[in-house]
């Protein structure tokens, strides 16, 4: 037996307990944050008192976790359930004000407000005034730690190209997927450690500047810089859609260089907005940005956990403890033959004791290999409709059972891209309570209300397809926009001679529900977070220089005039290129788009930084563009790019800046890496999409499967609805869709009774997890999302985030998010391999197993011909 050094059994047990503690601690935080009402203290019959240990009970994990954390160093409380499950953008409702009431149970012994007593603060090292920040972010900094290095250059460029290519490549497919910051965080660490092992440590002298490829162990600051650089491209595919619409539907000769310059100007405009608002949205301590705390926790888990740090090259003397491998005497006496129970125990031990890295690669390879089946060999497995298989010629069965163009009842899938998709993101990364809210909304609207209304021919909808994102005429033909346009703009006389616009019933409901969702989230933020937002804004000046702000003062700041120059230049380029390319939007249309983003970035940013929720402002931009630029369909693309798109991107960049602030990354290095990431991603994604258009037959057409461009077609239909025809005609008086405007009032009122019920019945567990904005937000994605995605997504989340989380929690804590990352990464690379190696060389399989349109041939036909 060799001598055990680092990886002993005791170390593994200790680290396991730390991970378990991290999960339970932050799961408690997540639950406290979810709770819109104060959780009663021990004296009140539930929860725990923050000053004393609770009586451990099986039914109250809050008190059990509180007891454990009360004895645990603060820095050990970091990762897992809150750290990853709360990252989903749709489910971000769970990160609310953690301290809405004086009765909240505190994880670390703090209660009655956000700030600790001044006497306590003086007796301890200076830290953030907010406990949720203290839990996830270190209050120290090592300014000598390498950050911008040769390794960050290589890894940053690699991941920017990878994320940009994969996200854009899959965005136009039937089931798009999206790689995000979590994937980069998980993959970057082992690659960085690997480079630290293999790169030479020699120092070069280049014209007096000394540099090295390998400054030593892979540092947390290098890890953060690579992640920030790659995250600049994570959500850009939607913005590319506006140019896809111009190229495919309005101007087939729309040049690539114009799209490149406009998209680049839009992204740099967004980045300059984030930079100019940093003194209000980034540096103040009250602007917490809860999602950044999640990423900060994961970074610290990698670099401060001894299990991971032992992988660094300076710990190469570590040996594996083989003494812990025990063979039972009874097994020896039996000649190596083991009872079935023993074999099962050994198999279970293998799958619970392997490293996360090994588990990731197992999941990666399984996903890579399996996707050849539903992606290439047997594509019908992507959506299997039992009703269509039983009654392929029954119209009703087709409409009810089709998972693509019907209701998706009794349909299932064996394709991971259906379970984890760009519309809902990974089911593993969504808390189960949020998944329940989303699925309840889906069931009530899509499986209950929609078939009742459709088959009763509400608004004449039965003469149109049940589920479609296209626009139609009164006689159920595709709406020909050239019939209502003259010289590229809307013509009233031609419109009256042609036909009013009609939509599929669910498509029209999306806008009504969107109106309600917008108002509900505003009301929700006011009644749940209003007092805290006002308090935080008032505290901004007083708490501008917390410990993190003071530590960042040692690094040279980015000058304000740098951002101003970038802002003016990006606006000038956008107007000049747009007018020069004759897109059709007047100069004041561009100015209106810029003004929308400039006016809203700070108030919306404050709301998101405190409540972690961003109001759905896409409809606001669409309404303004439809009223001001009515008749100019290309105006939708410009307002979508500079108004809504730039606003959303600016807030994303501001959140990344806050993460860099927490991790003590020099601001000028952040500026350099994010701008490089923006430029690379714009070039990669725009060039890739134009190449796909030119090289894939029937791109964005139904017979071009799997390249059906669901999102792009939705943007085209929206441009017709909002800008070509205009909201006054589509939703105004005399239109069958005018009742949808009641959605504004509906969303304004609905959160109030729920809030009152939650306060009246604070002990009802399920009631405190009801969130009207979350319920409504899930339906807004239908269309373009295939209906089958929702039940499959919820099923997988139920298995892993409820059953496994409850009954096999140690396994869930260790492998849950690694499983998601491995499956997503394997599928992404498998799809690219199939396209580049097989499809591009004409290697295709034409047989019934790949004829997906024959499974439910009648589902796209209207109920009434």
Short mmCIF file of C-alpha atoms in Angstrom, two decimals, residues 175-453:
data_model
loop_
_atom_site.label_atom_id
_atom_site.label_comp_id
_atom_site.label_asym_id
_atom_site.label_seq_id
_atom_site.Cartn_x
_atom_site.Cartn_y
_atom_site.Cartn_z
CA UNK A 175 -34.93 22.56 -31.11
CA UNK A 176 -32.30 25.22 -30.39
CA UNK A 177 -29.95 24.87 -27.45
CA UNK A 178 -27.82 27.53 -25.76
CA UNK A 179 -24.47 27.23 -24.00
CA UNK A 180 -24.14 29.77 -21.20
CA UNK A 181 -21.77 31.02 -18.52
CA UNK A 182 -22.21 27.89 -16.39
CA UNK A 183 -20.84 25.70 -19.19
CA UNK A 184 -17.80 27.96 -19.52
CA UNK A 185 -17.19 27.95 -15.78
CA UNK A 186 -17.27 24.15 -15.67
CA UNK A 187 -15.14 23.53 -18.76
CA UNK A 188 -12.66 26.36 -18.31
CA UNK A 189 -11.27 25.23 -14.98
CA UNK A 190 -9.85 21.82 -16.04
CA UNK A 191 -8.54 23.37 -19.27
CA UNK A 192 -6.85 26.18 -17.36
CA UNK A 193 -5.31 23.73 -14.91
CA UNK A 194 -4.16 21.61 -17.85
CA UNK A 195 -2.42 24.61 -19.45
CA UNK A 196 -0.77 25.34 -16.12
CA UNK A 197 0.69 21.84 -16.24
CA UNK A 198 1.89 21.73 -19.86
CA UNK A 199 2.85 25.29 -20.86
CA UNK A 200 6.50 26.24 -20.49
CA UNK A 201 7.36 28.59 -17.63
CA UNK A 202 10.11 30.34 -19.53
CA UNK A 203 10.08 34.15 -19.46
CA UNK A 204 10.44 35.99 -22.78
CA UNK A 205 11.73 39.53 -23.27
CA UNK A 206 9.98 41.32 -26.12
CA UNK A 207 11.40 44.83 -26.66
CA UNK A 208 11.84 45.24 -22.94
CA UNK A 209 8.43 43.75 -22.04
CA UNK A 210 8.81 40.53 -20.10
CA UNK A 211 6.07 37.95 -20.36
CA UNK A 212 5.52 34.25 -19.86
CA UNK A 213 3.06 31.68 -21.13
CA UNK A 214 2.72 30.15 -17.70
CA UNK A 215 2.71 32.49 -14.68
CA UNK A 216 1.98 29.56 -12.33
CA UNK A 217 -1.22 27.90 -11.08
CA UNK A 218 -4.44 28.76 -12.89
CA UNK A 219 -5.95 31.57 -10.84
CA UNK A 220 -9.51 32.53 -10.05
CA UNK A 221 -9.03 35.90 -11.76
CA UNK A 222 -7.98 34.20 -14.99
CA UNK A 223 -11.04 31.97 -14.71
CA UNK A 224 -13.32 34.99 -14.27
CA UNK A 225 -11.83 36.93 -17.19
CA UNK A 226 -12.26 34.00 -19.57
CA UNK A 227 -15.87 33.57 -18.46
CA UNK A 228 -16.69 37.27 -18.84
CA UNK A 229 -15.16 37.35 -22.29
CA UNK A 230 -17.16 34.36 -23.49
CA UNK A 231 -20.40 35.52 -21.85
CA UNK A 232 -20.39 38.60 -24.10
CA UNK A 233 -21.66 36.35 -26.88
CA UNK A 234 -24.04 34.12 -24.95
CA UNK A 235 -27.31 35.93 -25.82
CA UNK A 236 -26.55 37.57 -29.15
CA UNK A 237 -28.28 35.08 -31.45
CA UNK A 238 -31.67 36.75 -30.91
CA UNK A 239 -30.23 40.07 -32.13
CA UNK A 240 -28.97 38.43 -35.31
CA UNK A 241 -32.59 37.53 -36.09
CA UNK A 242 -33.40 41.13 -37.01
CA UNK A 243 -30.91 40.97 -39.88
CA UNK A 244 -32.05 37.50 -40.82
CA UNK A 245 -35.54 38.95 -41.35
CA UNK A 246 -34.17 41.77 -43.50
CA UNK A 247 -32.18 39.30 -45.60
CA UNK A 248 -34.86 36.62 -45.98
CA UNK A 249 -38.05 38.64 -46.33
CA UNK A 250 -37.45 42.30 -47.14
CA UNK A 251 -34.15 42.61 -48.98
CA UNK A 252 -32.57 39.41 -50.36
CA UNK A 253 -29.47 41.41 -51.34
CA UNK A 254 -28.97 42.79 -47.83
CA UNK A 255 -25.15 42.81 -47.54
CA UNK A 256 -23.11 41.08 -44.88
CA UNK A 257 -20.96 44.13 -44.12
CA UNK A 258 -24.05 46.18 -43.26
CA UNK A 259 -25.25 43.56 -40.82
CA UNK A 260 -21.78 43.35 -39.26
CA UNK A 261 -21.48 47.10 -38.72
CA UNK A 262 -25.03 47.55 -37.44
CA UNK A 263 -24.79 44.63 -35.03
CA UNK A 264 -21.37 45.77 -33.82
CA UNK A 265 -22.63 49.31 -33.28
CA UNK A 266 -25.62 47.95 -31.37
CA UNK A 267 -23.47 45.83 -29.05
CA UNK A 268 -20.94 48.60 -28.42
CA UNK A 269 -23.79 51.03 -27.79
CA UNK A 270 -25.13 48.61 -25.19
CA UNK A 271 -21.70 48.20 -23.61
CA UNK A 272 -21.15 51.95 -23.40
CA UNK A 273 -24.55 52.31 -21.71
CA UNK A 274 -23.51 49.75 -19.12
CA UNK A 275 -20.22 51.55 -18.57
CA UNK A 276 -21.79 54.99 -18.20
CA UNK A 277 -24.32 53.67 -15.67
CA UNK A 278 -21.73 51.76 -13.62
CA UNK A 279 -21.67 54.38 -10.84
CA UNK A 280 -25.38 53.76 -10.29
CA UNK A 281 -25.72 50.08 -11.18
CA UNK A 282 -22.32 48.46 -10.49
CA UNK A 283 -20.21 50.13 -7.81
CA UNK A 284 -22.88 50.89 -5.14
CA UNK A 285 -23.09 48.14 -2.53
CA UNK A 286 -26.93 48.04 -2.50
CA UNK A 287 -26.90 47.07 -6.19
CA UNK A 288 -26.36 43.39 -5.40
CA UNK A 289 -27.18 41.66 -8.72
CA UNK A 290 -28.06 38.31 -7.07
CA UNK A 291 -27.25 36.22 -10.16
CA UNK A 292 -23.65 37.41 -9.97
CA UNK A 293 -23.43 35.98 -6.47
CA UNK A 294 -24.28 32.58 -7.90
CA UNK A 295 -21.36 32.72 -10.31
CA UNK A 296 -19.05 34.09 -7.63
CA UNK A 297 -19.91 31.14 -5.40
CA UNK A 298 -19.06 28.67 -8.15
CA UNK A 299 -15.73 30.38 -8.88
CA UNK A 300 -14.76 30.19 -5.22
CA UNK A 301 -15.84 26.56 -5.02
CA UNK A 302 -13.37 25.68 -7.77
CA UNK A 303 -10.44 27.67 -6.44
CA UNK A 304 -10.88 27.50 -2.66
CA UNK A 305 -12.11 23.92 -2.23
CA UNK A 306 -9.14 21.67 -1.38
CA UNK A 307 -10.42 18.90 -3.66
CA UNK A 308 -10.09 21.14 -6.71
CA UNK A 309 -6.97 23.00 -5.59
CA UNK A 310 -5.11 19.68 -5.29
CA UNK A 311 -5.31 19.44 -9.10
CA UNK A 312 -3.02 22.44 -9.50
CA UNK A 313 0.56 21.69 -10.62
CA UNK A 314 2.13 22.84 -7.34
CA UNK A 315 0.40 19.87 -5.66
CA UNK A 316 1.83 17.25 -8.00
CA UNK A 317 3.24 15.34 -5.01
CA UNK A 318 -0.29 14.32 -4.04
CA UNK A 319 -0.91 10.61 -4.29
CA UNK A 320 -4.05 8.57 -4.41
CA UNK A 321 -5.01 6.89 -1.18
CA UNK A 322 -5.39 3.29 -2.19
CA UNK A 323 -5.54 2.22 1.42
CA UNK A 324 -9.14 3.28 1.45
CA UNK A 325 -9.97 0.56 -1.08
CA UNK A 326 -11.33 -2.19 1.14
CA UNK A 327 -12.18 -5.72 0.19
CA UNK A 328 -14.46 -7.54 2.58
CA UNK A 329 -13.09 -10.77 4.10
CA UNK A 330 -16.27 -12.59 3.19
CA UNK A 331 -15.68 -11.71 -0.45
CA UNK A 332 -12.16 -13.19 -0.29
CA UNK A 333 -13.47 -16.38 1.29
CA UNK A 334 -16.08 -16.68 -1.44
CA UNK A 335 -13.37 -16.69 -4.08
CA UNK A 336 -14.27 -13.24 -5.31
CA UNK A 337 -17.90 -14.10 -5.85
CA UNK A 338 -20.15 -11.40 -4.50
CA UNK A 339 -23.84 -11.53 -3.66
CA UNK A 340 -26.08 -9.47 -5.91
CA UNK A 341 -26.62 -6.97 -3.11
CA UNK A 342 -22.87 -6.50 -2.72
CA UNK A 343 -22.43 -5.99 -6.45
CA UNK A 344 -25.18 -3.39 -6.49
CA UNK A 345 -23.53 -1.64 -3.56
CA UNK A 346 -20.20 -1.54 -5.40
CA UNK A 347 -21.86 -0.20 -8.55
CA UNK A 348 -23.66 2.42 -6.49
CA UNK A 349 -20.40 3.29 -4.75
CA UNK A 350 -18.68 3.72 -8.12
CA UNK A 351 -21.29 6.16 -9.40
CA UNK A 352 -21.35 8.17 -6.18
CA UNK A 353 -17.61 8.37 -5.53
CA UNK A 354 -16.23 9.19 -8.95
CA UNK A 355 -14.93 12.70 -9.54
CA UNK A 356 -17.08 15.34 -11.17
CA UNK A 357 -14.61 15.54 -14.04
CA UNK A 358 -14.93 11.84 -14.84
CA UNK A 359 -18.71 12.05 -14.51
CA UNK A 360 -18.76 15.03 -16.89
CA UNK A 361 -16.86 13.15 -19.58
CA UNK A 362 -19.06 10.07 -19.21
CA UNK A 363 -22.15 12.24 -19.71
CA UNK A 364 -20.45 14.07 -22.55
CA UNK A 365 -19.61 10.90 -24.47
CA UNK A 366 -23.02 9.34 -23.88
CA UNK A 367 -24.75 12.48 -25.13
CA UNK A 368 -22.39 12.81 -28.10
CA UNK A 369 -23.00 9.21 -29.22
CA UNK A 370 -26.72 9.09 -28.49
CA UNK A 371 -27.54 12.25 -30.43
CA UNK A 372 -26.60 10.39 -33.62
CA UNK A 373 -29.83 8.43 -33.13
CA UNK A 374 -32.47 11.22 -32.90
CA UNK A 375 -30.31 13.69 -34.82
CA UNK A 376 -29.29 11.54 -37.78
CA UNK A 377 -30.31 7.86 -37.80
CA UNK A 378 -33.89 7.97 -36.47
CA UNK A 379 -35.13 11.55 -36.35
CA UNK A 380 -38.71 10.59 -35.52
CA UNK A 381 -37.47 9.92 -31.97
CA UNK A 382 -37.22 13.67 -31.54
CA UNK A 383 -41.02 13.70 -31.23
CA UNK A 384 -43.07 10.54 -30.89
CA UNK A 385 -46.84 11.05 -30.86
CA UNK A 386 -48.78 8.09 -29.52
CA UNK A 387 -52.13 9.47 -30.72
CA UNK A 388 -50.79 9.94 -34.25
CA UNK A 389 -49.35 6.41 -34.30
CA UNK A 390 -52.67 4.94 -33.18
CA UNK A 391 -54.83 7.07 -35.51
CA UNK A 392 -52.65 8.62 -38.24
CA UNK A 393 -55.66 9.55 -40.40
CA UNK A 394 -57.79 11.02 -37.61
CA UNK A 395 -57.74 14.82 -37.80
CA UNK A 396 -58.58 15.37 -34.13
CA UNK A 397 -55.99 12.86 -32.93
CA UNK A 398 -53.36 14.56 -35.09
CA UNK A 399 -54.13 17.99 -33.68
CA UNK A 400 -54.18 16.80 -30.09
CA UNK A 401 -51.12 14.58 -30.31
CA UNK A 402 -48.61 16.37 -32.52
CA UNK A 403 -45.75 17.71 -30.43
CA UNK A 404 -44.67 20.22 -33.08
CA UNK A 405 -47.86 21.77 -34.44
CA UNK A 406 -50.52 20.43 -32.08
CA UNK A 407 -51.13 20.22 -28.37
CA UNK A 408 -48.52 17.52 -27.71
CA UNK A 409 -50.83 15.31 -25.61
CA UNK A 410 -49.37 11.84 -25.01
CA UNK A 411 -46.27 12.78 -26.98
CA UNK A 412 -42.74 12.12 -25.78
CA UNK A 413 -39.17 12.56 -26.95
CA UNK A 414 -35.82 10.79 -26.68
CA UNK A 415 -33.88 13.85 -27.83
CA UNK A 416 -31.98 15.85 -25.20
CA UNK A 417 -32.38 19.03 -27.26
CA UNK A 418 -36.10 18.79 -26.49
CA UNK A 419 -35.52 18.50 -22.75
CA UNK A 420 -32.87 21.23 -22.56
CA UNK A 421 -33.54 23.96 -25.10
CA UNK A 422 -32.83 27.64 -25.63
CA UNK A 423 -36.43 28.61 -24.84
CA UNK A 424 -36.56 27.12 -21.33
CA UNK A 425 -32.87 26.35 -20.73
CA UNK A 426 -31.80 23.28 -18.80
CA UNK A 427 -34.51 21.69 -16.63
CA UNK A 428 -31.82 20.87 -14.07
CA UNK A 429 -30.93 24.55 -13.64
CA UNK A 430 -34.49 25.57 -12.73
CA UNK A 431 -35.78 25.27 -9.14
CA UNK A 432 -38.68 22.87 -8.91
CA UNK A 433 -41.06 25.49 -7.49
CA UNK A 434 -40.43 27.70 -10.52
CA UNK A 435 -40.89 24.77 -12.89
CA UNK A 436 -44.25 24.07 -11.24
CA UNK A 437 -45.35 27.68 -11.76
CA UNK A 438 -44.37 27.56 -15.41
CA UNK A 439 -45.99 24.20 -16.03
CA UNK A 440 -49.24 25.22 -14.32
CA UNK A 441 -49.46 28.19 -16.67
CA UNK A 442 -48.78 25.92 -19.64
CA UNK A 443 -51.46 23.40 -18.64
CA UNK A 444 -54.14 26.00 -17.90
CA UNK A 445 -53.61 27.95 -21.11
CA UNK A 446 -52.38 25.39 -23.63
CA UNK A 447 -54.09 22.17 -22.60
CA UNK A 448 -57.30 23.58 -21.11
CA UNK A 449 -58.26 27.03 -22.41
CA UNK A 450 -56.82 26.75 -25.93
CA UNK A 451 -58.65 23.60 -27.13
CA UNK A 452 -61.92 24.83 -25.62
CA UNK A 453 -61.66 28.18 -27.39
#
